[in-house]
mmCIF file of C-alpha atoms in Angstrom:
data_model
loop_
_atom_site.group_PDB
_atom_site.id
_atom_site.type_symbol
_atom_site.label_atom_id
_atom_site.label_comp_id
_atom_site.label_asym_id
_atom_site.label_seq_id
_atom_site.Cartn_x
_atom_site.Cartn_y
_atom_site.Cartn_z
ATOM 1 C CA GLY A 1 -15.784 -12.375 -17.388
ATOM 2 C CA ASP A 2 -12.831 -14.719 -17.034
ATOM 3 C CA THR A 3 -10.834 -12.948 -19.747
ATOM 4 C CA ALA A 4 -11.131 -9.526 -18.105
ATOM 5 C CA GLU A 5 -10.235 -10.965 -14.703
ATOM 6 C CA ARG A 6 -7.230 -12.812 -16.127
ATOM 7 C CA GLU A 7 -6.022 -9.635 -17.860
ATOM 8 C CA THR A 8 -6.398 -7.627 -14.647
ATOM 9 C CA LEU A 9 -4.370 -10.177 -12.696
ATOM 10 C CA GLU A 10 -1.722 -10.293 -15.432
ATOM 11 C CA ARG A 11 -1.410 -6.499 -15.321
ATOM 12 C CA ALA A 12 -1.104 -6.612 -11.542
ATOM 13 C CA THR A 13 1.642 -9.220 -11.634
ATOM 14 C CA LEU A 14 3.442 -9.324 -14.975
ATOM 15 C CA ALA A 15 3.182 -5.598 -15.694
ATOM 16 C CA THR A 16 4.383 -4.775 -12.168
ATOM 17 C CA HIS A 17 7.267 -7.208 -12.627
ATOM 18 C CA VAL A 18 8.294 -5.643 -15.939
ATOM 19 C CA LEU A 19 7.943 -2.115 -14.540
ATOM 20 C CA CYS A 20 10.076 -2.940 -11.496
ATOM 21 C CA GLN A 21 12.665 -4.693 -13.632
ATOM 22 C CA GLU A 22 12.977 -1.756 -16.033
ATOM 23 C CA ALA A 23 12.972 0.779 -13.181
ATOM 24 C CA ARG A 24 15.832 -1.039 -11.490
ATOM 25 C CA ARG A 25 17.713 -1.292 -14.796
ATOM 26 C CA ALA A 26 17.254 2.458 -15.346
ATOM 27 C CA GLY A 27 18.650 3.241 -11.905
ATOM 28 C CA VAL A 28 15.385 4.324 -10.304
ATOM 29 C CA GLU A 29 15.941 4.311 -6.576
ATOM 30 C CA ARG A 30 12.369 4.465 -5.275
ATOM 31 C CA LEU A 31 9.112 2.817 -6.217
ATOM 32 C CA ILE A 32 5.808 3.947 -4.717
ATOM 33 C CA VAL A 33 2.908 1.512 -4.914
ATOM 34 C CA ALA A 34 -0.623 2.793 -4.337
ATOM 35 C CA SER A 35 -2.735 -0.007 -2.942
ATOM 36 C CA THR A 36 -5.970 -0.501 -1.043
ATOM 37 C CA LEU A 37 -6.981 -1.113 2.545
ATOM 38 C CA LYS A 38 -9.819 -3.242 1.172
ATOM 39 C CA VAL A 39 -7.450 -6.234 1.530
ATOM 40 C CA PHE A 40 -8.435 -6.205 5.220
ATOM 41 C CA ASP A 41 -12.195 -6.460 4.631
ATOM 42 C CA ALA A 42 -12.176 -10.090 5.790
ATOM 43 C CA TYR A 43 -11.271 -9.021 9.324
ATOM 44 C CA PRO A 44 -14.138 -8.146 11.696
ATOM 45 C CA GLU A 45 -14.983 -4.420 11.831
ATOM 46 C CA ARG A 46 -14.259 -4.234 15.566
ATOM 47 C CA LEU A 47 -10.520 -4.896 15.076
ATOM 48 C CA LEU A 48 -8.027 -2.050 14.831
ATOM 49 C CA ILE A 49 -5.546 -2.747 12.035
ATOM 50 C CA ASP A 50 -2.076 -1.241 11.743
ATOM 51 C CA GLU A 51 0.647 -1.632 9.125
ATOM 52 C CA ALA A 52 2.009 -4.831 10.709
ATOM 53 C CA TRP A 53 -1.185 -6.794 10.025
ATOM 54 C CA LYS A 54 -1.137 -9.364 7.248
ATOM 55 C CA PRO A 55 -3.721 -8.698 4.525
ATOM 56 C CA ARG A 56 -6.466 -11.251 3.940
ATOM 57 C CA PRO A 57 -7.642 -10.486 0.429
ATOM 58 C CA ALA A 58 -10.903 -12.002 -0.708
ATOM 59 C CA PRO A 59 -10.652 -14.387 -3.681
ATOM 60 C CA THR A 60 -11.829 -11.653 -6.045
ATOM 61 C CA VAL A 61 -9.941 -9.677 -8.654
ATOM 62 C CA GLU A 62 -10.741 -6.456 -6.797
ATOM 63 C CA HIS A 63 -8.756 -7.692 -3.777
ATOM 64 C CA LEU A 64 -6.193 -10.001 -5.370
ATOM 65 C CA ALA A 65 -4.893 -7.601 -8.040
ATOM 66 C CA PRO A 66 -3.627 -4.901 -5.644
ATOM 67 C CA TYR A 67 -2.354 -7.505 -3.179
ATOM 68 C CA LEU A 68 -0.375 -9.345 -5.859
ATOM 69 C CA CYS A 69 0.991 -6.049 -7.178
ATOM 70 C CA GLU A 70 2.258 -5.306 -3.657
ATOM 71 C CA GLN A 71 3.883 -8.726 -3.408
ATOM 72 C CA VAL A 72 5.744 -8.383 -6.703
ATOM 73 C CA ALA A 73 7.042 -4.910 -5.786
ATOM 74 C CA ARG A 74 8.008 -6.119 -2.309
ATOM 75 C CA GLU A 75 10.100 -8.947 -3.730
ATOM 76 C CA PHE A 76 11.963 -6.541 -6.010
ATOM 77 C CA ALA A 77 12.723 -4.299 -3.038
ATOM 78 C CA ARG A 78 13.916 -7.258 -0.994
ATOM 79 C CA GLU A 79 16.241 -8.372 -3.792
ATOM 80 C CA GLY A 80 17.879 -4.957 -3.703
ATOM 81 C CA GLY A 81 18.613 -2.224 -6.172
ATOM 82 C CA ILE A 82 15.323 -0.424 -5.566
ATOM 83 C CA ASN A 83 13.485 0.796 -2.467
ATOM 84 C CA GLY A 84 9.745 0.345 -2.205
ATOM 85 C CA ILE A 85 6.976 2.161 -0.397
ATOM 86 C CA CYS A 86 3.429 0.844 -0.368
ATOM 87 C CA LEU A 87 0.704 3.331 0.488
ATOM 88 C CA ARG A 88 -2.584 1.631 1.289
ATOM 89 C CA PHE A 89 -5.616 3.866 0.907
ATOM 90 C CA LEU A 90 -9.359 3.594 1.310
ATOM 91 C CA PRO A 91 -11.274 4.749 -1.785
ATOM 92 C CA LEU A 92 -10.921 8.508 -2.242
ATOM 93 C CA GLY A 93 -13.814 10.584 -0.936
ATOM 94 C CA ASP A 94 -15.044 12.911 1.770
ATOM 95 C CA ASP A 95 -16.442 10.433 4.317
ATOM 96 C CA PRO A 96 -13.597 9.907 6.834
ATOM 97 C CA GLU A 97 -15.081 6.590 8.002
ATOM 98 C CA ARG A 98 -15.095 5.049 4.513
ATOM 99 C CA ASN A 99 -12.641 7.090 2.469
ATOM 100 C CA THR A 100 -9.198 8.595 2.284
ATOM 101 C CA ARG A 101 -9.385 12.313 1.607
ATOM 102 C CA LEU A 102 -7.697 13.449 -1.610
ATOM 103 C CA GLY A 103 -5.554 15.928 0.328
ATOM 104 C CA ASP A 104 -4.322 13.139 2.611
ATOM 105 C CA ALA A 105 -3.465 10.932 -0.374
ATOM 106 C CA VAL A 106 -1.479 13.732 -2.018
ATOM 107 C CA HIS A 107 0.296 14.539 1.261
ATOM 108 C CA ALA A 108 1.203 10.846 1.744
ATOM 109 C CA ILE A 109 2.707 10.657 -1.754
ATOM 110 C CA GLU A 110 4.692 13.848 -1.122
ATOM 111 C CA CYS A 111 5.975 12.385 2.160
ATOM 112 C CA ALA A 112 6.929 9.143 0.379
ATOM 113 C CA LEU A 113 8.860 11.069 -2.270
ATOM 114 C CA ALA A 114 10.734 13.039 0.404
ATOM 115 C CA LEU A 115 11.485 10.047 2.642
ATOM 116 C CA PRO A 116 15.209 9.494 3.159
ATOM 117 C CA PHE A 117 15.974 5.823 2.734
ATOM 118 C CA THR A 118 16.138 3.701 4.687
ATOM 119 C CA PRO A 119 14.394 5.018 7.796
ATOM 120 C CA SER A 120 14.374 1.671 9.561
ATOM 121 C CA GLY A 121 17.039 -0.211 7.626
ATOM 122 C CA TYR A 122 14.537 -1.984 5.348
ATOM 123 C CA ARG A 123 13.996 -1.502 1.628
ATOM 124 C CA TRP A 124 10.209 -2.109 1.765
ATOM 125 C CA HIS A 125 7.737 -0.121 3.850
ATOM 126 C CA VAL A 126 3.952 -0.262 4.104
ATOM 127 C CA PHE A 127 1.920 2.700 5.316
ATOM 128 C CA HIS A 128 -1.818 3.041 5.918
ATOM 129 C CA ILE A 129 -3.415 6.324 4.918
ATOM 130 C CA ALA A 130 -6.996 6.627 6.173
ATOM 131 C CA SER A 131 -9.035 8.763 8.534
ATOM 132 C CA SER A 132 -11.069 5.770 9.679
ATOM 133 C CA PRO A 133 -10.371 4.804 13.296
ATOM 134 C CA ARG A 134 -10.241 1.169 12.130
ATOM 135 C CA TYR A 135 -6.871 1.699 10.416
ATOM 136 C CA LEU A 136 -4.036 2.846 12.632
ATOM 137 C CA MET A 137 -1.304 4.906 11.005
ATOM 138 C CA ARG A 138 1.521 4.346 13.485
ATOM 139 C CA GLU A 139 4.231 3.804 10.886
ATOM 140 C CA ALA A 140 2.850 6.481 8.569
ATOM 141 C CA THR A 141 3.132 9.129 11.252
ATOM 142 C CA LYS A 142 6.385 7.844 12.774
ATOM 143 C CA LEU A 143 8.503 6.933 9.712
ATOM 144 C CA LEU A 144 6.751 8.653 6.826
ATOM 145 C CA GLY A 145 6.060 11.899 8.659
ATOM 146 C CA PHE A 146 2.438 11.838 7.503
ATOM 147 C CA LYS A 147 -0.034 14.162 9.220
ATOM 148 C CA PRO A 148 -3.742 13.891 8.437
ATOM 149 C CA GLU A 149 -5.692 16.858 7.177
ATOM 150 C CA GLY A 150 -6.467 19.116 10.113
ATOM 151 C CA GLU A 151 -3.158 18.322 11.839
ATOM 152 C CA ARG A 152 -0.862 19.938 9.296
#
């Protein structure tokens, strides 16, 4: 219902804002946001999407909540005082066409924690983590040092 959707969007925006604010106040240097590649569902399947593409979230809570969470965290990183990494995943599972493998998700988080800032001079980085050929992981392999399962 409307109440549940409103609460989800508030958590995605207000709670992320408060968390980022308190993290910066506490001297936390790095924030890692786990998000979804579902924000690209509006694009035709035939397109290959890398980290430079702009998301096109559907007007649903499922798509807007993670997208808005990303935007709040990104603005905090841009203001300074905290560095941000956004890892966009497909749902976890074993089908490489539709899912991100659990081992790949864990490896991506480990890489994000070990990343020396700032690899490209920016305080906000977005990385795609998926085995699907639709999502290119150029930045994830180049800057994050991510290697998919089977290559590490």
